[in-house]
Tab-separated table of C-alpha atoms and ligand atoms in Angstrom:
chain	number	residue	atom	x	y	z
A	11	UNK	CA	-142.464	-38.271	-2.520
A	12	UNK	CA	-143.578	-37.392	0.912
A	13	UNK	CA	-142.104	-34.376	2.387
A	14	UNK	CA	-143.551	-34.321	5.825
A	15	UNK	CA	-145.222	-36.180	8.428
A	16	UNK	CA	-145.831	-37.020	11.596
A	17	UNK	CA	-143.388	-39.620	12.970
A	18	UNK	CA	-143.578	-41.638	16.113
A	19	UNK	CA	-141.046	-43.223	17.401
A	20	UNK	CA	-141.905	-46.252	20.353
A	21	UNK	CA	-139.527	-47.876	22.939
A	22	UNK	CA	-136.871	-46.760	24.996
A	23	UNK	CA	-136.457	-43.108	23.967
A	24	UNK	CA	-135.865	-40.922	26.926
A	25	UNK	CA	-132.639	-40.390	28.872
A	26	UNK	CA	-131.193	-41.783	26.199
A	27	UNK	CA	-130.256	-38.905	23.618
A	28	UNK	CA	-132.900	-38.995	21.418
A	29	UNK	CA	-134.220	-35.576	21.368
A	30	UNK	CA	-130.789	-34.407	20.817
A	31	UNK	CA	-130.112	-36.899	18.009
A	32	UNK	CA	-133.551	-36.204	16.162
A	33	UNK	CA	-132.487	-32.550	16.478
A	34	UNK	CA	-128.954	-32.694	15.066
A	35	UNK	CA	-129.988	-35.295	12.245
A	36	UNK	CA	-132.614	-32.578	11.264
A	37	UNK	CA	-129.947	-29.728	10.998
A	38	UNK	CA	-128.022	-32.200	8.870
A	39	UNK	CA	-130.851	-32.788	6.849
A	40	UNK	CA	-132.366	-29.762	6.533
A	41	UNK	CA	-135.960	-30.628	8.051
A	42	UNK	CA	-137.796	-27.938	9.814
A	43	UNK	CA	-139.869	-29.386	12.467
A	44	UNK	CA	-140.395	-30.309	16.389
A	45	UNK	CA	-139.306	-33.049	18.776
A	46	UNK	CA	-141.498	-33.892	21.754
A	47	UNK	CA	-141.024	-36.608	24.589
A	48	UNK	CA	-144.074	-38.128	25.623
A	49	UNK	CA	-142.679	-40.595	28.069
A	50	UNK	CA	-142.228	-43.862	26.191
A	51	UNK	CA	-142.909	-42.078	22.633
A	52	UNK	CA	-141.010	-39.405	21.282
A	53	UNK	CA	-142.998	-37.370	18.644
A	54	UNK	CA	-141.417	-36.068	15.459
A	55	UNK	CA	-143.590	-33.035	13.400
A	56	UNK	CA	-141.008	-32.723	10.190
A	57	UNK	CA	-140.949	-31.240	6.711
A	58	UNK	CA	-138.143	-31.121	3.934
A	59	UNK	CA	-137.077	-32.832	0.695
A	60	UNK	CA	-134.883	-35.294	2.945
A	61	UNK	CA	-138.140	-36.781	4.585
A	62	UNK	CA	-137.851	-40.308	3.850
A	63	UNK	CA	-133.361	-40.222	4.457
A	64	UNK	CA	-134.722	-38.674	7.739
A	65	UNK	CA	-136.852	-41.265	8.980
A	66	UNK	CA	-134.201	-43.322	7.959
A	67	UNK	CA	-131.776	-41.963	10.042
A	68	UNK	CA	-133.689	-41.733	12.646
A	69	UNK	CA	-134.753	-45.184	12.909
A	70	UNK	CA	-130.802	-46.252	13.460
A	71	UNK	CA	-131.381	-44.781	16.739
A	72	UNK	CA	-128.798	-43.301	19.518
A	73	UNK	CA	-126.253	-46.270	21.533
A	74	UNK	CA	-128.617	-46.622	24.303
A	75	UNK	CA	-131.916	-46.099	22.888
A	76	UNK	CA	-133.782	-49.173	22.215
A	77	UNK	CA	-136.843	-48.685	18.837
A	78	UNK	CA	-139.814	-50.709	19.097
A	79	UNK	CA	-141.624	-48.940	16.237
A	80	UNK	CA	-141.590	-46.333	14.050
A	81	UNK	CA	-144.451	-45.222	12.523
A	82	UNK	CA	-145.024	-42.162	9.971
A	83	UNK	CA	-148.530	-40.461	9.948
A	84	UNK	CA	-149.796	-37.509	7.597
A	85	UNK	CA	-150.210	-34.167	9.860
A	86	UNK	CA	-151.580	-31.026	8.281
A	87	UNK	CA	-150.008	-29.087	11.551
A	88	UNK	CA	-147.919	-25.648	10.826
A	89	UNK	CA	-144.109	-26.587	10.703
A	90	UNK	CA	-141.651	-23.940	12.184
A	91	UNK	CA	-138.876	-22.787	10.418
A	92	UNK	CA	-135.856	-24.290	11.711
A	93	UNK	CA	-135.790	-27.222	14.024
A	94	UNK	CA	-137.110	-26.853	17.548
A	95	UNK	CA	-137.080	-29.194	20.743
A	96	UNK	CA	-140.294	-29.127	22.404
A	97	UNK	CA	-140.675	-29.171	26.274
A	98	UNK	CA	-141.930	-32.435	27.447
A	99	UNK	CA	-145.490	-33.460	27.924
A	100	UNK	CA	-146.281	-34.226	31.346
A	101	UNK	CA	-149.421	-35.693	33.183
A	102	UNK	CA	-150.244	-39.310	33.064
A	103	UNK	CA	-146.750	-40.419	31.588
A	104	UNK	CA	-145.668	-43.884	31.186
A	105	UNK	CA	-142.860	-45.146	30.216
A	106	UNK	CA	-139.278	-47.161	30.263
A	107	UNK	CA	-137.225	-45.641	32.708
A	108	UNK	CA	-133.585	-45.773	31.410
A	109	UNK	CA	-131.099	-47.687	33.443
A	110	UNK	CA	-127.745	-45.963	34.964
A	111	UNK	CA	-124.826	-46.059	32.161
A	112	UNK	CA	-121.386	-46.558	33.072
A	113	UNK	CA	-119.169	-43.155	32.297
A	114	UNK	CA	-117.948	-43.328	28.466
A	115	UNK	CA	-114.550	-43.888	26.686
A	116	UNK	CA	-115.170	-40.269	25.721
A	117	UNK	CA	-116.128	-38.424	28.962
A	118	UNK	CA	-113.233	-40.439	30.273
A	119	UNK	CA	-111.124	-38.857	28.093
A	120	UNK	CA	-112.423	-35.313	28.965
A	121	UNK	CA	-111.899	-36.085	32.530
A	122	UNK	CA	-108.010	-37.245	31.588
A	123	UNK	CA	-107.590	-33.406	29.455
A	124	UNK	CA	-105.395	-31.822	31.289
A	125	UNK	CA	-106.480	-28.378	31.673
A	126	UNK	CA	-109.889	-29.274	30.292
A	127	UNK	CA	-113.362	-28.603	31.889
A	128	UNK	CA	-113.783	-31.358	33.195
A	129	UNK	CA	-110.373	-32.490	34.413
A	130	UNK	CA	-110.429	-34.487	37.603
A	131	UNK	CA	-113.855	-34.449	37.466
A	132	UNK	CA	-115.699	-37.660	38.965
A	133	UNK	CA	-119.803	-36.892	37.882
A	134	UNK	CA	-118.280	-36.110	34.110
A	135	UNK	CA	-121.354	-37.238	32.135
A	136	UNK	CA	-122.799	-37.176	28.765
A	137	UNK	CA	-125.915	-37.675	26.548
A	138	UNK	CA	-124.337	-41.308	26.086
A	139	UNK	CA	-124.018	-41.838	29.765
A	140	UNK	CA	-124.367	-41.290	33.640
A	141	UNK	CA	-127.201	-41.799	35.738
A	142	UNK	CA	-130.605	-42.101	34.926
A	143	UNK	CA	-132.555	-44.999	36.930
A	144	UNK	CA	-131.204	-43.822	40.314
A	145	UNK	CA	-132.128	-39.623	39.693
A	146	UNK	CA	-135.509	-39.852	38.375
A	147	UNK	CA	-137.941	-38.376	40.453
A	148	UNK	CA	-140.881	-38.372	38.308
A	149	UNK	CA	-141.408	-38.615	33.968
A	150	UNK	CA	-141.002	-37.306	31.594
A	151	UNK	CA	-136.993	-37.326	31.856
A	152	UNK	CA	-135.524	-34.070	32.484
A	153	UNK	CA	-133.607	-32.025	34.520
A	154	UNK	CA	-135.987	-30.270	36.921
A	155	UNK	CA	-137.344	-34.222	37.524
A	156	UNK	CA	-134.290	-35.717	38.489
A	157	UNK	CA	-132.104	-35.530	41.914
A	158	UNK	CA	-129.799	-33.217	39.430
A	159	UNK	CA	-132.434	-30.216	39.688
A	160	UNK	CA	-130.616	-29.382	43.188
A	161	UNK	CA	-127.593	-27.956	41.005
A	162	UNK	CA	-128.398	-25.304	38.998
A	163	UNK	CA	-126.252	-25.337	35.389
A	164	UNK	CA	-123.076	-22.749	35.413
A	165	UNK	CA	-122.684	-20.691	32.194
A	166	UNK	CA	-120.343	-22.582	30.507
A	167	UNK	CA	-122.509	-26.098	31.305
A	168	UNK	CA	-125.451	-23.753	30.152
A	169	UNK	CA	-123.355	-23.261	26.981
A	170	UNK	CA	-123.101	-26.833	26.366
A	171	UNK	CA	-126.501	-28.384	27.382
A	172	UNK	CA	-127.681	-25.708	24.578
A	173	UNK	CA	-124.976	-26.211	21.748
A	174	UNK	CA	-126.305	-28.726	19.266
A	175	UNK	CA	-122.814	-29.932	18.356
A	176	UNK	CA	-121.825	-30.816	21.658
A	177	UNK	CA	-122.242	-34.060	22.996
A	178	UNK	CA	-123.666	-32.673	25.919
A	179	UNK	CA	-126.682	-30.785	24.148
A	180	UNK	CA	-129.600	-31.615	26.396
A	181	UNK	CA	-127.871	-33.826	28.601
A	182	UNK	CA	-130.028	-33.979	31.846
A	183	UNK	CA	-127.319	-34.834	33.775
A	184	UNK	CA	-124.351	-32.271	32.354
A	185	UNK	CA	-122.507	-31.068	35.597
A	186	UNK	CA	-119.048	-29.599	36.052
A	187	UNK	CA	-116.883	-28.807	39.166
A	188	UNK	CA	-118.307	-25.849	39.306
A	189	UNK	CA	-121.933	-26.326	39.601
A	190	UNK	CA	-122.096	-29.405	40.209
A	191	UNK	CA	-122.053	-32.136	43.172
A	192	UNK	CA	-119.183	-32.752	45.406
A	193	UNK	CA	-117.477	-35.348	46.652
A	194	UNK	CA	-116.880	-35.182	51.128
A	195	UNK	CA	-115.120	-38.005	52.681
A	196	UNK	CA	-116.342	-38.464	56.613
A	197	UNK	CA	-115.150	-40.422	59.579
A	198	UNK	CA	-116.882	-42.478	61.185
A	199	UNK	CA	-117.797	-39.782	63.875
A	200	UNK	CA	-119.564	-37.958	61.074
A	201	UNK	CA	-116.576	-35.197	61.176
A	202	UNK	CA	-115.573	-34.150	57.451
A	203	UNK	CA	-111.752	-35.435	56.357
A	204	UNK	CA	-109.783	-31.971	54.521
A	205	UNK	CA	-108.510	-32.645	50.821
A	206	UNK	CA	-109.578	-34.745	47.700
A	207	UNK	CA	-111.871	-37.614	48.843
A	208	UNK	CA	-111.434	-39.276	46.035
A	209	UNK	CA	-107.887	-40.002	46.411
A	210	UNK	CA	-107.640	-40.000	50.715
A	211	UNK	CA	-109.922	-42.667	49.995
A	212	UNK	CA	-107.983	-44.487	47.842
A	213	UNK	CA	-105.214	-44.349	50.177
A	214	UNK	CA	-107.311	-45.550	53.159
A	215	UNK	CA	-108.424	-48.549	51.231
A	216	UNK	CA	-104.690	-49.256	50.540
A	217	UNK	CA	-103.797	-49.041	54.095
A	218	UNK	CA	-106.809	-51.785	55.040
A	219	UNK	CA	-109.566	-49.379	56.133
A	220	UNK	CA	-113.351	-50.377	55.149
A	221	UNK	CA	-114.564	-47.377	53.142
A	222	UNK	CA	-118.275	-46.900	52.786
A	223	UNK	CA	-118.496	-45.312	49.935
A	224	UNK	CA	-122.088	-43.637	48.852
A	225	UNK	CA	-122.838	-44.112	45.318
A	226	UNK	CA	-126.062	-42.691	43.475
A	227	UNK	CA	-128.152	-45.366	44.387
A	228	UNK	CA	-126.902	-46.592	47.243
A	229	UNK	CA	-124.197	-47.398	49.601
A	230	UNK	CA	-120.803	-49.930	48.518
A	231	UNK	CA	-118.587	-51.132	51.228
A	232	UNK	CA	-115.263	-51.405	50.150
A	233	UNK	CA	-111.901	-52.796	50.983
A	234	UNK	CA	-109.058	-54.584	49.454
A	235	UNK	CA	-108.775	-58.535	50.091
A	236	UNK	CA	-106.581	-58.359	53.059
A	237	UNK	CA	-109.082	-56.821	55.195
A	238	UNK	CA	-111.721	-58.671	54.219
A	239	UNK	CA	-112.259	-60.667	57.216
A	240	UNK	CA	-112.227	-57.734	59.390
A	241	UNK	CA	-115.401	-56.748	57.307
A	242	UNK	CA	-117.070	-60.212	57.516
A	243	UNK	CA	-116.602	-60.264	61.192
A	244	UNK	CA	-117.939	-56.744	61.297
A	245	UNK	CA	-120.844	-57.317	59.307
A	246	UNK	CA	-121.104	-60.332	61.461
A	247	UNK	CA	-121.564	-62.504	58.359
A	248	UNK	CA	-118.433	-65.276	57.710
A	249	UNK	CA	-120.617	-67.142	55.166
A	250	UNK	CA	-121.016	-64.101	53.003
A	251	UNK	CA	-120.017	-64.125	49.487
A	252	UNK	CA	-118.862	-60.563	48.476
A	253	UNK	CA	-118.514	-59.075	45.055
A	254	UNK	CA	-115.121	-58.508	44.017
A	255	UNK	CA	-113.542	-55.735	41.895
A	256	UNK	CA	-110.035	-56.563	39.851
A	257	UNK	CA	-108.607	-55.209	36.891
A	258	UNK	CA	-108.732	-57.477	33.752
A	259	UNK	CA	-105.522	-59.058	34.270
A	260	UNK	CA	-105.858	-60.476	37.679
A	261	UNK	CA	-109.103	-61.351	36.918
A	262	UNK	CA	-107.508	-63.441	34.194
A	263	UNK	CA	-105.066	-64.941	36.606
A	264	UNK	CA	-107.924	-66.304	39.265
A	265	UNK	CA	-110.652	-67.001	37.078
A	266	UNK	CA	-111.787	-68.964	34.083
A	267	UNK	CA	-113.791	-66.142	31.907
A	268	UNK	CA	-115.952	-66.759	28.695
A	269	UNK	CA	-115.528	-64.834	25.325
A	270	UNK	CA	-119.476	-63.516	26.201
A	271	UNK	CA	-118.351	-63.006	30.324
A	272	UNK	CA	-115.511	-60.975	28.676
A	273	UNK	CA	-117.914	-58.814	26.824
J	327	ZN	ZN1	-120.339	-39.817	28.282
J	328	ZN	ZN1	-120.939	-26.459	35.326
Protein backbone atom coordinates (compact mmCIF):
# COMPACT_ATOMS: atom_id res chain seq x y z
CA UNK A 1 0.00 0.00 0.00
CA UNK A 2 1.59 3.22 -0.94
CA UNK A 3 1.55 5.86 1.61
CA UNK A 4 3.12 8.76 -0.16
CA UNK A 5 4.06 10.22 -3.32
CA UNK A 6 4.48 12.74 -5.45
CA UNK A 7 1.29 13.68 -7.34
CA UNK A 8 0.85 15.89 -10.32
CA UNK A 9 -2.02 17.09 -11.28
CA UNK A 10 -2.27 18.66 -15.29
CA UNK A 11 -4.93 21.02 -16.82
CA UNK A 12 -6.77 23.83 -15.71
CA UNK A 13 -5.75 24.14 -12.05
CA UNK A 14 -5.22 27.70 -11.09
CA UNK A 15 -7.82 30.34 -10.24
CA UNK A 16 -9.87 27.72 -9.91
CA UNK A 17 -9.73 26.46 -6.14
CA UNK A 18 -7.50 23.85 -6.31
CA UNK A 19 -4.92 24.64 -3.83
CA UNK A 20 -7.61 25.22 -1.42
CA UNK A 21 -9.42 21.96 -2.25
CA UNK A 22 -6.11 19.77 -2.16
CA UNK A 23 -5.59 21.46 1.22
CA UNK A 24 -8.97 20.84 2.87
CA UNK A 25 -9.25 17.18 1.35
CA UNK A 26 -5.82 16.61 3.12
CA UNK A 27 -7.12 17.83 6.60
CA UNK A 28 -10.01 15.47 5.97
CA UNK A 29 -7.79 12.83 5.23
CA UNK A 30 -5.21 13.20 7.41
CA UNK A 31 -2.18 13.58 4.83
CA UNK A 32 0.69 15.69 5.82
CA UNK A 33 2.17 17.25 2.85
CA UNK A 34 2.52 20.46 0.39
CA UNK A 35 0.58 22.01 -2.47
CA UNK A 36 2.43 24.03 -5.09
CA UNK A 37 1.08 25.87 -8.33
CA UNK A 38 3.32 25.70 -11.09
CA UNK A 39 1.21 27.45 -13.64
CA UNK A 40 -0.64 24.76 -15.57
CA UNK A 41 0.48 21.91 -12.93
CA UNK A 42 -0.27 21.92 -9.47
CA UNK A 43 2.20 19.72 -7.42
CA UNK A 44 1.08 17.53 -4.55
CA UNK A 45 4.15 16.16 -1.94
CA UNK A 46 1.72 13.83 0.45
CA UNK A 47 2.04 11.11 3.06
CA UNK A 48 -0.65 9.16 5.20
CA UNK A 49 -2.52 5.84 5.34
CA UNK A 50 -5.37 7.58 3.15
CA UNK A 51 -2.89 7.94 0.11
CA UNK A 52 -4.63 6.18 -2.53
CA UNK A 53 -8.65 7.70 -1.11
CA UNK A 54 -6.58 10.95 -1.50
CA UNK A 55 -5.60 10.82 -4.94
CA UNK A 56 -8.91 9.76 -5.38
CA UNK A 57 -10.45 12.62 -4.16
CA UNK A 58 -8.44 14.70 -5.62
CA UNK A 59 -8.84 13.61 -9.05
CA UNK A 60 -12.84 14.59 -8.78
CA UNK A 61 -11.51 17.98 -8.96
CA UNK A 62 -13.10 21.56 -7.84
CA UNK A 63 -16.49 22.99 -10.25
CA UNK A 64 -14.30 24.94 -12.43
CA UNK A 65 -11.17 23.12 -12.61
CA UNK A 66 -10.74 21.12 -15.64
CA UNK A 67 -7.97 17.52 -15.02
CA UNK A 68 -6.05 16.49 -17.90
CA UNK A 69 -3.87 14.05 -15.94
CA UNK A 70 -2.99 12.88 -12.87
CA UNK A 71 -0.03 11.24 -12.34
CA UNK A 72 1.57 9.75 -8.96
CA UNK A 73 5.45 9.55 -8.73
CA UNK A 74 7.65 8.07 -5.75
CA UNK A 75 9.52 11.15 -3.89
CA UNK A 76 11.93 10.43 -1.09
CA UNK A 77 11.49 14.40 -0.11
CA UNK A 78 10.92 15.27 3.84
CA UNK A 79 7.05 15.64 4.42
CA UNK A 80 5.97 18.38 6.99
CA UNK A 81 3.79 17.69 9.63
CA UNK A 82 0.51 19.03 8.91
CA UNK A 83 -0.58 20.23 5.55
CA UNK A 84 0.99 23.33 4.07
CA UNK A 85 0.23 25.53 0.86
CA UNK A 86 3.29 26.42 -0.84
CA UNK A 87 3.87 29.90 -2.47
CA UNK A 88 3.77 29.67 -6.15
CA UNK A 89 6.64 29.04 -8.46
CA UNK A 90 7.27 31.79 -10.69
CA UNK A 91 9.67 32.36 -13.75
CA UNK A 92 8.95 30.91 -17.09
CA UNK A 93 5.22 29.92 -16.25
CA UNK A 94 2.81 28.65 -18.69
CA UNK A 95 -0.32 27.93 -18.41
CA UNK A 96 -4.40 28.06 -18.90
CA UNK A 97 -5.51 31.24 -17.80
CA UNK A 98 -8.97 30.75 -16.14
CA UNK A 99 -11.88 32.52 -17.67
CA UNK A 100 -14.15 35.18 -15.59
CA UNK A 101 -17.03 33.16 -13.59
CA UNK A 102 -20.31 34.56 -13.15
CA UNK A 103 -21.02 35.40 -9.16
CA UNK A 104 -22.45 32.06 -7.43
CA UNK A 105 -25.89 30.94 -6.04
CA UNK A 106 -23.92 31.09 -2.80
CA UNK A 107 -22.10 34.48 -2.78
CA UNK A 108 -25.47 35.64 -3.99
CA UNK A 109 -26.90 34.57 -1.06
CA UNK A 110 -24.23 36.25 1.18
CA UNK A 111 -24.79 39.40 -0.64
CA UNK A 112 -28.87 38.96 0.09
CA UNK A 113 -27.84 38.32 4.33
CA UNK A 114 -29.09 40.98 5.76
CA UNK A 115 -26.69 42.22 8.19
CA UNK A 116 -24.02 39.95 6.74
CA UNK A 117 -20.48 40.93 5.49
CA UNK A 118 -21.12 41.15 2.49
CA UNK A 119 -24.61 42.62 2.26
CA UNK A 120 -25.16 44.91 -0.68
CA UNK A 121 -22.03 44.08 -1.80
CA UNK A 122 -21.54 44.05 -5.76
CA UNK A 123 -17.56 42.45 -6.14
CA UNK A 124 -18.87 39.53 -3.50
CA UNK A 125 -16.65 36.71 -4.80
CA UNK A 126 -15.52 33.32 -3.98
CA UNK A 127 -13.02 30.46 -4.67
CA UNK A 128 -15.95 29.19 -7.05
CA UNK A 129 -16.22 32.48 -8.78
CA UNK A 130 -15.43 36.17 -9.90
CA UNK A 131 -12.92 37.35 -12.13
CA UNK A 132 -9.98 35.80 -13.28
CA UNK A 133 -9.24 36.31 -17.20
CA UNK A 134 -9.79 40.09 -17.00
CA UNK A 135 -7.29 40.69 -13.49
CA UNK A 136 -4.38 38.69 -14.38
CA UNK A 137 -1.43 40.59 -14.76
CA UNK A 138 1.12 38.00 -14.98
CA UNK A 139 1.22 33.80 -13.73
CA UNK A 140 1.23 32.12 -11.57
CA UNK A 141 -2.42 33.18 -10.27
CA UNK A 142 -2.41 35.12 -7.21
CA UNK A 143 -3.21 38.06 -5.55
CA UNK A 144 -0.17 40.35 -5.79
CA UNK A 145 -0.49 39.35 -9.88
CA UNK A 146 -3.82 40.39 -10.45
CA UNK A 147 -5.52 44.06 -10.82
CA UNK A 148 -6.85 42.99 -7.09
CA UNK A 149 -3.22 43.66 -5.55
CA UNK A 150 -4.32 47.53 -5.52
CA UNK A 151 -6.64 46.60 -2.41
CA UNK A 152 -4.97 45.44 0.34
CA UNK A 153 -7.17 42.54 2.43
CA UNK A 154 -9.03 44.06 5.76
CA UNK A 155 -8.76 41.83 8.88
CA UNK A 156 -11.77 40.15 8.72
CA UNK A 157 -11.16 39.30 4.64
CA UNK A 158 -7.60 38.38 6.05
CA UNK A 159 -9.52 36.05 8.41
CA UNK A 160 -11.23 34.38 5.67
CA UNK A 161 -8.68 34.11 2.77
CA UNK A 162 -6.71 32.14 5.70
CA UNK A 163 -9.56 29.93 7.29
CA UNK A 164 -9.52 26.55 5.61
CA UNK A 165 -13.25 26.04 6.15
CA UNK A 166 -14.30 29.01 4.49
CA UNK A 167 -15.14 29.11 1.06
CA UNK A 168 -13.09 31.96 0.64
CA UNK A 169 -9.69 30.31 1.87
CA UNK A 170 -7.22 31.52 -0.72
CA UNK A 171 -9.55 33.20 -2.84
CA UNK A 172 -7.43 35.70 -4.95
CA UNK A 173 -10.13 37.76 -5.46
CA UNK A 174 -11.90 37.89 -1.69
CA UNK A 175 -12.89 41.66 -1.24
CA UNK A 176 -15.42 43.27 1.07
CA UNK A 177 -16.88 46.85 1.33
CA UNK A 178 -14.38 47.64 3.31
CA UNK A 179 -11.24 47.01 1.51
CA UNK A 180 -12.30 46.54 -1.41
CA UNK A 181 -13.25 48.40 -4.86
CA UNK A 182 -15.98 50.86 -5.22
CA UNK A 183 -18.50 51.53 -7.32
CA UNK A 184 -18.69 55.84 -8.66
CA UNK A 185 -21.34 56.72 -11.04
CA UNK A 186 -20.16 59.95 -13.35
CA UNK A 187 -21.85 62.31 -15.73
CA UNK A 188 -20.99 62.77 -18.71
CA UNK A 189 -18.90 65.93 -17.74
CA UNK A 190 -16.73 63.57 -15.74
CA UNK A 191 -18.34 65.18 -12.36
CA UNK A 192 -19.07 62.28 -9.71
CA UNK A 193 -23.14 61.65 -9.05
CA UNK A 194 -23.66 61.48 -4.69
CA UNK A 195 -25.33 58.11 -3.43
CA UNK A 196 -25.40 54.33 -4.42
CA UNK A 197 -24.39 53.98 -8.11
CA UNK A 198 -25.64 50.94 -8.32
CA UNK A 199 -29.15 51.79 -7.84
CA UNK A 200 -29.10 55.81 -9.38
CA UNK A 201 -28.13 53.81 -12.19
CA UNK A 202 -30.78 51.64 -12.25
CA UNK A 203 -33.10 54.41 -12.04
CA UNK A 204 -31.48 56.35 -14.94
CA UNK A 205 -31.79 53.37 -17.17
CA UNK A 206 -35.53 53.27 -16.20
CA UNK A 207 -36.03 56.81 -17.05
CA UNK A 208 -34.33 56.17 -20.81
CA UNK A 209 -30.77 57.39 -20.14
CA UNK A 210 -27.78 55.37 -21.95
CA UNK A 211 -25.59 54.24 -19.05
CA UNK A 212 -22.04 53.30 -19.81
CA UNK A 213 -21.38 51.13 -17.45
CA UNK A 214 -17.49 49.93 -16.87
CA UNK A 215 -17.22 46.35 -16.20
CA UNK A 216 -13.82 44.44 -15.42
CA UNK A 217 -12.94 43.99 -18.79
CA UNK A 218 -14.39 46.49 -20.48
CA UNK A 219 -17.03 48.97 -21.11
CA UNK A 220 -21.22 47.85 -21.68
CA UNK A 221 -23.56 50.42 -22.95
CA UNK A 222 -26.77 50.03 -21.61
CA UNK A 223 -30.35 51.05 -21.93
CA UNK A 224 -33.76 49.65 -21.89
CA UNK A 225 -35.57 49.02 -25.41
CA UNK A 226 -37.31 52.27 -25.61
CA UNK A 227 -34.27 54.22 -25.98
CA UNK A 228 -32.67 52.17 -28.13
CA UNK A 229 -32.79 54.19 -31.16
CA UNK A 230 -31.50 57.15 -29.46
CA UNK A 231 -28.34 54.88 -28.94
CA UNK A 232 -28.20 53.61 -32.57
CA UNK A 233 -28.41 57.09 -33.84
CA UNK A 234 -25.77 58.04 -31.34
CA UNK A 235 -23.47 55.42 -32.10
CA UNK A 236 -24.31 56.38 -35.59
CA UNK A 237 -24.97 52.72 -36.43
CA UNK A 238 -28.98 51.87 -37.46
CA UNK A 239 -27.90 48.47 -38.86
CA UNK A 240 -26.45 47.37 -35.58
CA UNK A 241 -27.60 44.32 -33.92
CA UNK A 242 -27.28 44.78 -30.08
CA UNK A 243 -27.22 42.17 -27.39
CA UNK A 244 -30.15 42.10 -25.32
CA UNK A 245 -30.61 41.36 -21.59
CA UNK A 246 -34.28 39.94 -20.29
CA UNK A 247 -35.23 37.94 -17.51
CA UNK A 248 -36.23 34.28 -18.31
CA UNK A 249 -39.76 34.91 -18.73
CA UNK A 250 -39.81 37.53 -21.35
CA UNK A 251 -37.25 35.87 -22.95
CA UNK A 252 -39.72 33.01 -23.15
CA UNK A 253 -42.40 35.26 -24.49
CA UNK A 254 -40.17 36.69 -27.67
CA UNK A 255 -38.10 33.88 -28.40
CA UNK A 256 -38.04 30.24 -29.34
CA UNK A 257 -35.22 28.73 -26.81
CA UNK A 258 -33.70 25.11 -26.88
CA UNK A 259 -33.52 22.71 -23.81
CA UNK A 260 -29.33 23.13 -24.40
CA UNK A 261 -29.89 27.33 -25.13
CA UNK A 262 -31.77 27.06 -21.77
CA UNK A 263 -28.82 25.55 -20.06
ZN1 LIG B 1 -18.86 32.53 -5.20
ZN1 LIG C 1 -12.48 43.22 3.36
Amino acid sequence: MQVKGQISIKGIVQGVGFRPFVYKTARELGMNGTVRNLGSEVLVLAEGDNFSEFVRRLSRGTPLSHIDTITVTDSDETVPNGFKILESATGTLSGFIPADVATCDECIQDIFTPGGRYEGYWATSCVNCGPRYSIICSLPYDRERTRMDAFPMCGPCRDEYGNPASRRHHAQTIACDACGPALSLLRTDGTPVEGDSLHIAAELLDEGAVVAIRGLGGFHIACTTEAVGRLKGTLGRQEQPLAVMATAEKIAEVAIVSAAEWK
